[in-house]
Coordinates of C-alpha atoms in Angstrom, one line a residue:
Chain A
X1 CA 0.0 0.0 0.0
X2 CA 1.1 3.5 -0.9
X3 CA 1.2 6.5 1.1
X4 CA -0.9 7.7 -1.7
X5 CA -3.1 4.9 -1.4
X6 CA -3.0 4.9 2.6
X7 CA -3.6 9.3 2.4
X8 CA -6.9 8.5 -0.1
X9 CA -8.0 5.9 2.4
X10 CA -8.2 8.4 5.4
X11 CA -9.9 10.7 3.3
X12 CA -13.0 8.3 1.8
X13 CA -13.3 7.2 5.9
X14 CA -13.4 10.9 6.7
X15 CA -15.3 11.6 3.6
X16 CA -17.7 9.0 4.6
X17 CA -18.4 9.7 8.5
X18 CA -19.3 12.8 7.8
X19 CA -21.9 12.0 5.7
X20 CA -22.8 8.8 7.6
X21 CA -23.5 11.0 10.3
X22 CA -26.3 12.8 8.2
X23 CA -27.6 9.4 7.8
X24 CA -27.4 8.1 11.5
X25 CA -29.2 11.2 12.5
X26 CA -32.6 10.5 10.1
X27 CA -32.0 6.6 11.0
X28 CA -31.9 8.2 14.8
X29 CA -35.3 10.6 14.3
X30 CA -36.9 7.5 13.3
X31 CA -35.8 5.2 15.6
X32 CA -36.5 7.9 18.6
X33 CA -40.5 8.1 17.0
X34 CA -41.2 4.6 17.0
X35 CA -39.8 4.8 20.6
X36 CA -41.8 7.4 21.9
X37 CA -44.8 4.8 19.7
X38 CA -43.6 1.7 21.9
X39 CA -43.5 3.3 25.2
X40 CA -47.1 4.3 25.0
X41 CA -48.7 1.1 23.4
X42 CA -48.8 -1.4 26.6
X43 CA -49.0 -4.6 24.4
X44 CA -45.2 -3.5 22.9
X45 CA -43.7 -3.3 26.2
X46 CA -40.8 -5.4 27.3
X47 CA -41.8 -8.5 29.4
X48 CA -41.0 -8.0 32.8
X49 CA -39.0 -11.5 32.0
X50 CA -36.8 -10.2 29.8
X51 CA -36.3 -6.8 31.5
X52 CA -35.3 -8.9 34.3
X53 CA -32.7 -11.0 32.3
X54 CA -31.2 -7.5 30.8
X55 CA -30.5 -5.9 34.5
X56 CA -28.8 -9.4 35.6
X57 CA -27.0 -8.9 32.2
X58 CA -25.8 -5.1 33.5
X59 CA -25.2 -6.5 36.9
X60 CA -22.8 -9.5 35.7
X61 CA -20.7 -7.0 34.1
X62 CA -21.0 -4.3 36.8
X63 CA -18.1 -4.3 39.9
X64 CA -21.3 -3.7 41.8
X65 CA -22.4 -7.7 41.8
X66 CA -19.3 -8.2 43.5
X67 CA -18.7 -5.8 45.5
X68 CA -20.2 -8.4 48.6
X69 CA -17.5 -10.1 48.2
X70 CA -14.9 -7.6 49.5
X71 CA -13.6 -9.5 52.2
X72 CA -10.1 -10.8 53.7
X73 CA -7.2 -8.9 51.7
X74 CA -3.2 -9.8 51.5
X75 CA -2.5 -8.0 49.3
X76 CA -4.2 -4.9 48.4
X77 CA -2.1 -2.6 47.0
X78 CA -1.3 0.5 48.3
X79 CA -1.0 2.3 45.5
X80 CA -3.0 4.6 43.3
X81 CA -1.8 2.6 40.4
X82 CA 1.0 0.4 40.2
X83 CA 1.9 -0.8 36.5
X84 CA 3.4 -4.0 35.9
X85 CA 4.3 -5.1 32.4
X86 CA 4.7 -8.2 31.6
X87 CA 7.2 -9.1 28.3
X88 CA 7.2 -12.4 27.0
X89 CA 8.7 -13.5 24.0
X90 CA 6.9 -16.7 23.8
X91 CA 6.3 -19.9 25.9
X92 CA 7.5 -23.7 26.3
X93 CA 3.7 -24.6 26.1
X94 CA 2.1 -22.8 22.9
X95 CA 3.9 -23.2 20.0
X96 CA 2.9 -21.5 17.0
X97 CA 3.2 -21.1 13.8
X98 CA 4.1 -17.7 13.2
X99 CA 6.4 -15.3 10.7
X100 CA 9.7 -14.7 11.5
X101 CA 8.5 -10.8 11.6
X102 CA 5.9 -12.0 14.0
X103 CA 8.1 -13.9 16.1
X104 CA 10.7 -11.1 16.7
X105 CA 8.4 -8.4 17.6
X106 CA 7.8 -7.7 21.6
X107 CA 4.5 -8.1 23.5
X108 CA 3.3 -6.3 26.1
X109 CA 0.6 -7.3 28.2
X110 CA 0.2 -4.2 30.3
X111 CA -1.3 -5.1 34.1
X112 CA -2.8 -1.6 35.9
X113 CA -3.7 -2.0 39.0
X114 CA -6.4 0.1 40.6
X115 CA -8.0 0.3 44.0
X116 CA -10.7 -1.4 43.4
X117 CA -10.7 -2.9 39.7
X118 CA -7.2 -4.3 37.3
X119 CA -6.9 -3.8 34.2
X120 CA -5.6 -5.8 31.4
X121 CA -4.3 -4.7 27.7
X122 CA -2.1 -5.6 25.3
X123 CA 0.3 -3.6 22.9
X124 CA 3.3 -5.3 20.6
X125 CA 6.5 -3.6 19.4
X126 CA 7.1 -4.5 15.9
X127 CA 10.4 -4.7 14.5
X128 CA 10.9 -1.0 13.8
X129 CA 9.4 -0.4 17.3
X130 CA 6.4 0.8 16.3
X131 CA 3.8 0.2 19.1
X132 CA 0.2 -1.3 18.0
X133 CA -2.5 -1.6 20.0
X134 CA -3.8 -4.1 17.7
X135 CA -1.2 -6.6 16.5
X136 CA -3.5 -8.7 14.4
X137 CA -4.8 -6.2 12.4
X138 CA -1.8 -6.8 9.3
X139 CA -0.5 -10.6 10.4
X140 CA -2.4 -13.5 10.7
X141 CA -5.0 -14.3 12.7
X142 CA -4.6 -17.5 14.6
X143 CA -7.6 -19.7 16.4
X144 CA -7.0 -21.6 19.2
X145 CA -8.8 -25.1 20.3
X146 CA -9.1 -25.7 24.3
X147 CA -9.6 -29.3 26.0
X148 CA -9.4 -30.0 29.2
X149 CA -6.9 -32.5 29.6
X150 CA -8.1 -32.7 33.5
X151 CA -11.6 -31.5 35.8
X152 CA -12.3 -32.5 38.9
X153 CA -14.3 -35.2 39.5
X154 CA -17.9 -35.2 38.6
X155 CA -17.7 -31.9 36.5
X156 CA -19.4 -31.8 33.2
X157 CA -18.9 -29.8 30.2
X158 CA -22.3 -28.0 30.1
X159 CA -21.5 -25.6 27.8
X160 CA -18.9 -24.5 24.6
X161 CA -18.5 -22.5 22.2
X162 CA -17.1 -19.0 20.1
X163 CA -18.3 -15.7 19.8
X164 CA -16.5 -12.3 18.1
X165 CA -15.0 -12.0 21.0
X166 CA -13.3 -15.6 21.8
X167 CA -14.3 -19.0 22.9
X168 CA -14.7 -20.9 26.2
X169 CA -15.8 -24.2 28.1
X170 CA -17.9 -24.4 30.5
X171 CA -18.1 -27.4 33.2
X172 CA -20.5 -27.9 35.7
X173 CA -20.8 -29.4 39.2
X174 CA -24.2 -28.6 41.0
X175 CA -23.2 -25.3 42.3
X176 CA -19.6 -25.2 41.2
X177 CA -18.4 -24.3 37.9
X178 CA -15.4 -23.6 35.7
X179 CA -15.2 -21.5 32.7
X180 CA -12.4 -21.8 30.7
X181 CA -12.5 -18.7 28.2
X182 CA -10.2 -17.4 24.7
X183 CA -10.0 -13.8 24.3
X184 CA -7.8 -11.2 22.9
X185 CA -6.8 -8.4 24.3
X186 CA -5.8 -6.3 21.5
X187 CA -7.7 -3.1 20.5
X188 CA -10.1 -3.5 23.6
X189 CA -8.6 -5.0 27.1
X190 CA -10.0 -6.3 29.9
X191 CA -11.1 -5.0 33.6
X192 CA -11.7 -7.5 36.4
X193 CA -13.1 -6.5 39.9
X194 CA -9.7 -7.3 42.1
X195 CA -11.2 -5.4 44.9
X196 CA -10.5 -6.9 47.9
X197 CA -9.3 -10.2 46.2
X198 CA -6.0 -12.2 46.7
X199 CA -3.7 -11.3 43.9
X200 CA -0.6 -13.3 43.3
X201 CA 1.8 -14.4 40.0
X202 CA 2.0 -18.2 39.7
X203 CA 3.4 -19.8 37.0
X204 CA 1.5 -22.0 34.3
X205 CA 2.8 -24.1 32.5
X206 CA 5.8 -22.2 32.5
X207 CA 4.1 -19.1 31.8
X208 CA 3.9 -16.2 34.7
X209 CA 0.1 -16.2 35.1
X210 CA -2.2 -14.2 37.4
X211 CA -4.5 -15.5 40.6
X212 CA -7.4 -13.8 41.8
X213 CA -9.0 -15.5 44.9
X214 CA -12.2 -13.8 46.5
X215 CA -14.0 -16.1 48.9
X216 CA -15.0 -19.0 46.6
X217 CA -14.5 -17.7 43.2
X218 CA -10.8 -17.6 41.7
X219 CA -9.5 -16.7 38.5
X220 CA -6.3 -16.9 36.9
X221 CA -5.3 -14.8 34.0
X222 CA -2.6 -16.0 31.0
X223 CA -1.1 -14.6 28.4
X224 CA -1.0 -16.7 25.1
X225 CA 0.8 -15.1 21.7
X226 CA 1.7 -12.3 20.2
X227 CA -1.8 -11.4 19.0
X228 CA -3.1 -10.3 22.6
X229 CA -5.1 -13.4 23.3
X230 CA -5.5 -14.9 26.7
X231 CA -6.7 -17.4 28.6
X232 CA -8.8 -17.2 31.1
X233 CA -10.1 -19.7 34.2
X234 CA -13.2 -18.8 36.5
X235 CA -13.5 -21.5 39.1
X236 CA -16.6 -21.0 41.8
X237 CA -16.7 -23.4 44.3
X238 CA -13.4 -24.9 43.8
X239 CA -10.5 -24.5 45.3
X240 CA -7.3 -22.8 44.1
X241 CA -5.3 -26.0 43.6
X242 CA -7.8 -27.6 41.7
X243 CA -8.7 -24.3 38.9
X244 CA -4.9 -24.3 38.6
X245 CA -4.6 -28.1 38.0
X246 CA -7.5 -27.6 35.6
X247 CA -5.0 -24.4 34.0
X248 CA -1.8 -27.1 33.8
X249 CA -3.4 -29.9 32.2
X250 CA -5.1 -27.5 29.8
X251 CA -4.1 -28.6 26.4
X252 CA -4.3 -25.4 23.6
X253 CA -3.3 -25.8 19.8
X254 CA -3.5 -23.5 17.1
X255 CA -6.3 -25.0 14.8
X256 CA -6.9 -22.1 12.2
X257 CA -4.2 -19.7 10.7
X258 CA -5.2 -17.1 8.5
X259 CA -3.0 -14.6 6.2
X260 CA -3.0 -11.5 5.3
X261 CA 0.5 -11.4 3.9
X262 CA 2.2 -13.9 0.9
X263 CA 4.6 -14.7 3.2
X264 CA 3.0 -15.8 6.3
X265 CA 1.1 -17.8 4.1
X266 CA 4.4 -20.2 3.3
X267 CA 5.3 -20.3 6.8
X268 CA 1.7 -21.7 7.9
X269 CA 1.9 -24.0 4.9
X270 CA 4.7 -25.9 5.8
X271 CA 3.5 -27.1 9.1
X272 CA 1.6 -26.0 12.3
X273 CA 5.0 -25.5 14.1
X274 CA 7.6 -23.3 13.8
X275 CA 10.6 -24.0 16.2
X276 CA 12.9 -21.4 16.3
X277 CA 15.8 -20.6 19.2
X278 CA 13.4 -17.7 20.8
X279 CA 10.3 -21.0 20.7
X280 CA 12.6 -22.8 23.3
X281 CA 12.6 -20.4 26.0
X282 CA 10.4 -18.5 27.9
X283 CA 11.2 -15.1 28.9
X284 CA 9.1 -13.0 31.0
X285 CA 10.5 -9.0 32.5
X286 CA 9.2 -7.3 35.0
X287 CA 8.9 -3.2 35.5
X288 CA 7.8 -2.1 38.4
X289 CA 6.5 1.6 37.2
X290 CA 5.7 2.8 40.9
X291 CA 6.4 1.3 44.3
X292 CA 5.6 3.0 47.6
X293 CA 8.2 6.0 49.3
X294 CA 10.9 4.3 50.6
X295 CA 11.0 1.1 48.5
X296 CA 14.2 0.0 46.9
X297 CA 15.5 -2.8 44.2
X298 CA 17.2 -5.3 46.8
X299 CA 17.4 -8.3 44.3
X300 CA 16.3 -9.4 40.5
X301 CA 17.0 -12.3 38.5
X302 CA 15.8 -15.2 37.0
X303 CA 15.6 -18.4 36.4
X304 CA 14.0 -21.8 34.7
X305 CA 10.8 -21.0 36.9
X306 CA 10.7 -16.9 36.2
X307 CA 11.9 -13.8 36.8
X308 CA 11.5 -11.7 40.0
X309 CA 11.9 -8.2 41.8
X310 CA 12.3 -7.5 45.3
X311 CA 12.0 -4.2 46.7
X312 CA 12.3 -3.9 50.4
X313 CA 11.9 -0.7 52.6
X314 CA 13.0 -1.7 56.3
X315 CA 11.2 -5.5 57.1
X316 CA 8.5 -4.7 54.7
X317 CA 9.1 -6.1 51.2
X318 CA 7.7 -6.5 47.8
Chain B
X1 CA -19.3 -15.3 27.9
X2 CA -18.0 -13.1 30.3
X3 CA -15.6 -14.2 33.0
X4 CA -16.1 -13.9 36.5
X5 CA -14.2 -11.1 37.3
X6 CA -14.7 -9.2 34.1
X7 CA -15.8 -5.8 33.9
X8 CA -17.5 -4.4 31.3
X9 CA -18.7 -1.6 33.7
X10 CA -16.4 -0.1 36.1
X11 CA -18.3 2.5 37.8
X12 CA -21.6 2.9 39.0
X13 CA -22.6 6.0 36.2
X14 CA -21.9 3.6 33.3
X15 CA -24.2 0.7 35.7
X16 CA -26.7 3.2 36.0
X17 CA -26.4 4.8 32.1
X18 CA -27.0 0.6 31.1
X19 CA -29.9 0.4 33.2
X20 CA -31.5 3.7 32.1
X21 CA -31.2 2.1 28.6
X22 CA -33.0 -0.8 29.4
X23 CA -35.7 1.1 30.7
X24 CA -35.7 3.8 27.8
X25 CA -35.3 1.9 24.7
X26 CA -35.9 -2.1 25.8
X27 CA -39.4 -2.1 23.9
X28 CA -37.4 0.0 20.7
X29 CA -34.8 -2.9 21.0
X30 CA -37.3 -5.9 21.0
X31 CA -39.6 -4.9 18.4
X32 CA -36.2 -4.4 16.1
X33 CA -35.2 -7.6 17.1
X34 CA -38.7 -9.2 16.4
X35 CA -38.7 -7.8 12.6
X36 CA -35.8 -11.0 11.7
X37 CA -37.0 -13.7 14.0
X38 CA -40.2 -14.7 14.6
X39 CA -40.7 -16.0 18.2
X40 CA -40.4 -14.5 21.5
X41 CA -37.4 -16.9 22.7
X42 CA -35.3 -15.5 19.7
X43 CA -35.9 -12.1 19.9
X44 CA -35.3 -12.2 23.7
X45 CA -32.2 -13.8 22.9
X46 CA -31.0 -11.3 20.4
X47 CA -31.9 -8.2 23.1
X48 CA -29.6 -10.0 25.5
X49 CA -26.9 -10.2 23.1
X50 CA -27.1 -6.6 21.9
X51 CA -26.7 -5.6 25.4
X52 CA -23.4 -7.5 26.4
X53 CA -22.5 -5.7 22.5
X54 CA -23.8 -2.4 24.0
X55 CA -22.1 -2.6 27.3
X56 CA -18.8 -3.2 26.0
X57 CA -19.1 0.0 23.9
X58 CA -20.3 1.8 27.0
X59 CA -17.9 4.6 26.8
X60 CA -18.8 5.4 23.0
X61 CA -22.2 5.5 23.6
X62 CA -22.2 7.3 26.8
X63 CA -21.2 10.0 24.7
X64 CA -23.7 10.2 21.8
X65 CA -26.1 12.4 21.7
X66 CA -30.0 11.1 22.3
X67 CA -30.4 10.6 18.2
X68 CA -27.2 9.2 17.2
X69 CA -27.4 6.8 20.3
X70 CA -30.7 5.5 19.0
X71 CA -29.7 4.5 15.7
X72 CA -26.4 2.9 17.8
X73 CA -29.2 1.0 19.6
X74 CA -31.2 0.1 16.2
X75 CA -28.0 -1.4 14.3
X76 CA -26.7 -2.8 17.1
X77 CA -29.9 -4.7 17.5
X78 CA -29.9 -5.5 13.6
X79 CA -26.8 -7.1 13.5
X80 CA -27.1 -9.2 16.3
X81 CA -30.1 -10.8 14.8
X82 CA -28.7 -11.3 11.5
X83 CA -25.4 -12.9 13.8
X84 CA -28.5 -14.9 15.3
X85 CA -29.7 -16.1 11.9
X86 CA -26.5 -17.2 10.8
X87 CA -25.3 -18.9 13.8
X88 CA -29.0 -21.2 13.8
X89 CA -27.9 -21.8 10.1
X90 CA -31.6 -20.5 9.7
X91 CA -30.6 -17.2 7.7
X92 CA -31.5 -18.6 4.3
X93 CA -34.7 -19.3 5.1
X94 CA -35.7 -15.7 7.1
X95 CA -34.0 -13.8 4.9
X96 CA -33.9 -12.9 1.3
X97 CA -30.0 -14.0 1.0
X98 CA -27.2 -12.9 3.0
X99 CA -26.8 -9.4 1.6
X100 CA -22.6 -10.1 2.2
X101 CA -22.7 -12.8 -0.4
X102 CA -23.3 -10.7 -3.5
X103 CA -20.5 -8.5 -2.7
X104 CA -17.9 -10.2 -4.9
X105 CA -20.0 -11.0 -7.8
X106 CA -20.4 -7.4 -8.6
X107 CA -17.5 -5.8 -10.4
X108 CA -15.3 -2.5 -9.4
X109 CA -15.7 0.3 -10.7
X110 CA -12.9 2.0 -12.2
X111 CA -13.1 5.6 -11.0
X112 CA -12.2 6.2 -7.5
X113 CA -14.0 7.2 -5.1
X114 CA -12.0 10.2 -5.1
X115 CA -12.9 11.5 -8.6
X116 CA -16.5 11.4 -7.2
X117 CA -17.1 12.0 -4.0
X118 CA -15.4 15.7 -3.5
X119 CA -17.1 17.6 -1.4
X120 CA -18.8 16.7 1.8
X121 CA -21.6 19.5 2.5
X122 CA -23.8 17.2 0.1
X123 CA -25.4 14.9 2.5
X124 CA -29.1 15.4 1.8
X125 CA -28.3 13.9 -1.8
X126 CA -26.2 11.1 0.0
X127 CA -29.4 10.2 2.2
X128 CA -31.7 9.3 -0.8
X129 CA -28.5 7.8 -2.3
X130 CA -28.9 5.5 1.2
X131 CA -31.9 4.3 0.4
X132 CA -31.2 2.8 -2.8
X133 CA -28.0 1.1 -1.4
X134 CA -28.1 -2.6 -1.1
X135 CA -28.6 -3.9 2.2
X136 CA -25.1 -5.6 2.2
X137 CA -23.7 -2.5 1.3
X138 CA -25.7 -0.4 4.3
X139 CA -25.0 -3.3 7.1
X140 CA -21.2 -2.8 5.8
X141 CA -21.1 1.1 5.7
X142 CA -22.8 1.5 9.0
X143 CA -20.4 -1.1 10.7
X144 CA -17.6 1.1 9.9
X145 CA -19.1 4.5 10.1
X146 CA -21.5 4.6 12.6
X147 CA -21.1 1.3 15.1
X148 CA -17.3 2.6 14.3
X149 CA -16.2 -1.0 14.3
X150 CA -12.6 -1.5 13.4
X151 CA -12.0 -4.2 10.0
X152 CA -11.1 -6.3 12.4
X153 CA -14.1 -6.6 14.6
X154 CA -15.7 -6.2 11.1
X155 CA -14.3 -9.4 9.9
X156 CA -14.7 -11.3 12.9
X157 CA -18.3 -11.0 12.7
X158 CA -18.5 -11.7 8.6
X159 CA -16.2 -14.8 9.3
X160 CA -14.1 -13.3 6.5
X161 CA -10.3 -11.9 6.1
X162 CA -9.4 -8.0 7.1
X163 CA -8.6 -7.8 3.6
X164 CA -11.7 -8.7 2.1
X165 CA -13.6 -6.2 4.2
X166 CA -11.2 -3.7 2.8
X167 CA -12.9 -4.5 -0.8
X168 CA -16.1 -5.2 -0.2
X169 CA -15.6 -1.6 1.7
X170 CA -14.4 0.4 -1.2
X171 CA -16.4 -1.5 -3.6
X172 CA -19.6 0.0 -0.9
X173 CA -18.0 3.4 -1.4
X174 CA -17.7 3.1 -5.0
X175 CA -21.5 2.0 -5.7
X176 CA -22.7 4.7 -3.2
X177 CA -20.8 7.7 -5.6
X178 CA -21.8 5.7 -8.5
X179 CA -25.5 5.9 -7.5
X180 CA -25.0 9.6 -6.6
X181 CA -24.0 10.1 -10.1
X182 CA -27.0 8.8 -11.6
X183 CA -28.9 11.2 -9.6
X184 CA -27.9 13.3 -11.6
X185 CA -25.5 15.0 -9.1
X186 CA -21.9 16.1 -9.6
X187 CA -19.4 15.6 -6.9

C-alpha cells in the first residue's frame, strides 16, 4: 500500500463519517419516533421476564455484583496505580506457527492496577518499534482449540462454544463451575473487579500467570501469543489448587491460521510448528512503574521458573 | 461469555447509564429484534446479546447524543439478529439472501472514489443515495461508520479476512458515488 493509497484511504473514511453522520441522525429521528410509539402502546412493552434477564445482564458486568464479596485482603495494593508489564517472548507450552517478523516483535501485556478494579491490555512492538494496540490487524489471525486434559471429579462440560470475542468451556458441578475462556486483548482490554481479592503471580505451564481469589470464586489470567489473546479460568466453588490443576493440564493448539501477507502464508503451509531458538525459551520481564516511598531494588534475576523483583523498605518487602 | 471477574462496567454512572437504557429503549430494541426472528425466545435472545454488545461499547455510547445513540441501539440490534440467523444456520430461510454474499460477484468500478465523492456538505443527496443502497452495502457502511467497528471486529463478525472487508468496503464506497452520479449529481 502506498502513502498515496493509505492518504486516499483516510480521506474516503473521513469523507464517509461525515456524511454517515447525516444518515445516522434520520436513521436516529426514526428510531427515537417509533420509541416514543412503543413506550405508550402497553402490548409493545418489554416483558417484565426479559427486562429482568437485561438488569442481571448489567449487573454481571458491573463491579457492583461483587462488591459483597470484598472481604479478607493480603495483598491490596497501596498504591493509586501500580503498573506491571509483563514481556514475553513466547512460551514452552504454545507453540505457533508464526512469521519470523511476528516472532521477533515484543508483546506487552500491560497489568494496571487500581483500588478497586485491574486492568488488562495488550500492545506489541514491531520490529521497527512501532507500538500497536492491535497486532493482528496486518498478520495473521490465529484460532486456538481448548480441552481440558483434567476436571475434577464429577464436572461436566455443560457448555462451549465462540463468539466475536473468543471462545470458552464451560463445566459444571451442582453449584460449582469452571469456565475456561479465549480472548484477545488487542484493540479493547480487559477489567476485572480485584477489589479486595487475593492477587498473586503463579506460574502456568511455564508461563507467569495471574490469581485472583475472593472467597469462593478464583480466577487466573494468562497470556498466550503475540496477537493479545489470553486465557482465562473462573473457578466457583473450587479450590485454588484444583482451577490451577484444571489451567496445567489445559491442552491449547493452534487449529486455524489465517493470512494476510504472501509470506506468512508459506510459513503456515509448511507445518503447524515453527521451532525457532526464541520458541525454546520462555522469557518474562518485569517493570515495576511505581512502588511505595521508601521502596528499593534489593534483588532481580531469573531463572527456569521466572523472573522476580524484590523491593524492600526496612522489614517490609515486595 | 463473560468471565467472573470481568468488567465491562467499572463504575456505578456507566451501571446506571445501562440500566436507564433498558428502561428507555428495551421495547425499541425488541420490536427491532422481532422484525428477523419470529418467536419470542429468539428475539429475547438477540436483546440480551445486543446488550453485552452495548455494554462493552459503553464509553462510546455514553457519549452520543440522544439521536445518534438511537440509531447505535437500532444497528446494534440489527446485526445481532442477522449474527443470530447465521449462527441457527436459519438465515437462508428468514431472509432474502445474505446481503454479504453478493458483494464479490459485482464488479469494481474503475473511478475512485475520489474523482467522485469531493465535497462533503452534500449529505441530503447522500441520504436518498442510502436508500437505494443494497442492504449488504448499508450493514457494511454503518459497521464502519457509525457502530465505528474497526475491519477487524468487522471481519470477525463476517467470518471473513481484514482484507476482504477492505474491498467489499471500497467496492460499498464506490456503488454509493456511482449511485449519486445517476442522480444526476456532480461531486
Amino acid at each position: 500500500v502506498t502513502r498515496s493509497e493509505t492518504l486516499q484511504e483516510r480521506y474516503e473514511d473521513a469523507l464517509f463519517s461525515l456524511l454517515m453522520e447525516d444518515v445516522a441522525q434520520e436513521m436516529g429521528a426514526q428510531a427515537l419516533e417509533e420509541n416514543e410509539r412503543l413506550k405508550s402502546d402497553p402490548s409493545a412493552a418489554m416483558p417484565d421476564a426479559l427486562r429482568r434477564k437485561c438488569m442481571k445482564v448489567v449487573r454481571h458486568g458491573s463491579r457492583k455484583r461483587r462488591s459483597r464479596s470484598a472481604g479478607r485482603t493480603t495483598m491490596r495494593m497501596a498504591t493509586r496505580v501500580a503498573v506491571i508489564v509483563m514481556v514475553l517472548i513466547l512460551s514452552l507450552t504454545v507453540v505457533l506457527a508464526i512469521s519470523p517478523a511476528v516472532r521477533s516483535s515484543a508483546m506487552r501485556w500491560v497489568m494496571k492496577t487500581h483500588p478497586d478494579h485491574t486492568e488488562f491490555s495488550f500492545t506489541s512492538n514491531d520490529n521497527q518499534g512501532r507500538t500497536q494496540a492491535d497486532p493482528g490487524s496486518d498478520t495473521e489471525r490465529i484460532r486456538y482449540q481448548m480441552t481440558a486434559n483434567w476436571v475434577p471429579d464429577g464436572f461436566e462440560l455443560v457448555d462451549s462454544g465462540s463468539d466475536v470475542f473468543g471462545s470458552w468451556l464451560q463445566f459444571r458441578k451442582g453449584k460449582q463451575n469452571i469456565i475456561i475462556s479465549m480472548r484477545s486483548l488487542a484493540g479493547n482490554g480487559l477489567n476485572v473487579d480485584s477489589e479486595g481479592a487475593e492477587q498473586s503471580f503463579v506460574l502456568v505451564q511455564g508461563k507467569m500467570a495471574l490469581l485472583l481469589s475472593k472467597e469462593d470464586y478464583h480466577a487466573i489470567y494468562m497470556p498466550l501469543d503475540q496477537q493479545g489473546n489470553g486465557v482465562m479460568l473462573d473457578g466457583e466453588g473450587v479450590t485454588a489448587e484444583e482451577l490451577l490443576k484444571v489451567a496445567e493440564n489445559l491442552e491449547i493448539t493452534p487449529v486455524q491460521t489465517e493470512q494476510t501477507d504472501s509470506s506468512a502464508a508459506g510459513n503456515a503451509e509448511s507445518g503447524a510448528l515453527s521451532f525457532g531458538e526464541e520458541q525454546g525459551s520462555s522469557i518474562q520481564q518485569l517493570t515495576a512503574n511505581w512502588m511505595p516511598d521508601g521502596f528499593e531494588l534489593v534483588d532481580s534475576g531469573e531463572d527456569a521458573f521466572g523472573s522476580w523483583l524484590t523491593f524492600r523498605s526496612g522489614s517490609r518487602s515486595l | 461469555m463473560l468471565s467472573i471477574f470481568q468488567l465491562l462496567l467499572d463504575t456505578d454512572e456507566k451501571q446506571r447509564f445501562m440500566e436507564e437504557l433498558v428502561e428507555e429503549y428495551g421495547a425499541l430494541m425488541l420490536a427491532t429484534a422481532r422484525r428477523y426472528v419470529s418467536g419470542d425466545s429468539a428475539a429475547e435472545d438477540i436483546v440480551q446479546d445486543s446488550m453485552v454488545k452495548l455494554m462493552r461499547h459503553v464509553d462510546k455510547i455514553m457519549s452520543l447524543p440522544k439521536c445518534n445513540l438511537s440509531a447505535y441501539i437500532v444497528v446494534t440490534v440489527r446485526n445481532a439478529a442477522f449474527n443470530y440467523l447465521r449462527d441457527e444456520a436459519v438465515r437462508e430461510k428468514h431472509v432474502l439472501a445474505s446481503p454479504l454474499d453478493t458483494l464479490d460477484e459485482l464488479a469494481p468500478e474503475e473511478n475512485t472514489v475520489e474523482e467522485r465523492l469531493i465535497l462533503a456538505d452534500e449529505k441530503r443527496q447522500f441520504r436518498q443515495v442510502w436508500s437505494r443502497l443494497s442492504e449488504a452495502d448499508r450493514m457494511l457502511l454503518e459497521r464502519k461508520y457509525l457502530l465505528e467497528e474497526t475491519d477487524a471486529e468487522i471481519a470477525e463478525e463476517l467470518g471473513c479476512k481484514q482484507d476482504s472487508v477492505r474491498m467489499k468496503l471500497t467496492r460499498a464506497k464506490r456503488r454509493a458515488a456511482k449511485l449519486y452520479d445517476e442522480g444526476g449529481n456532480t461531486l
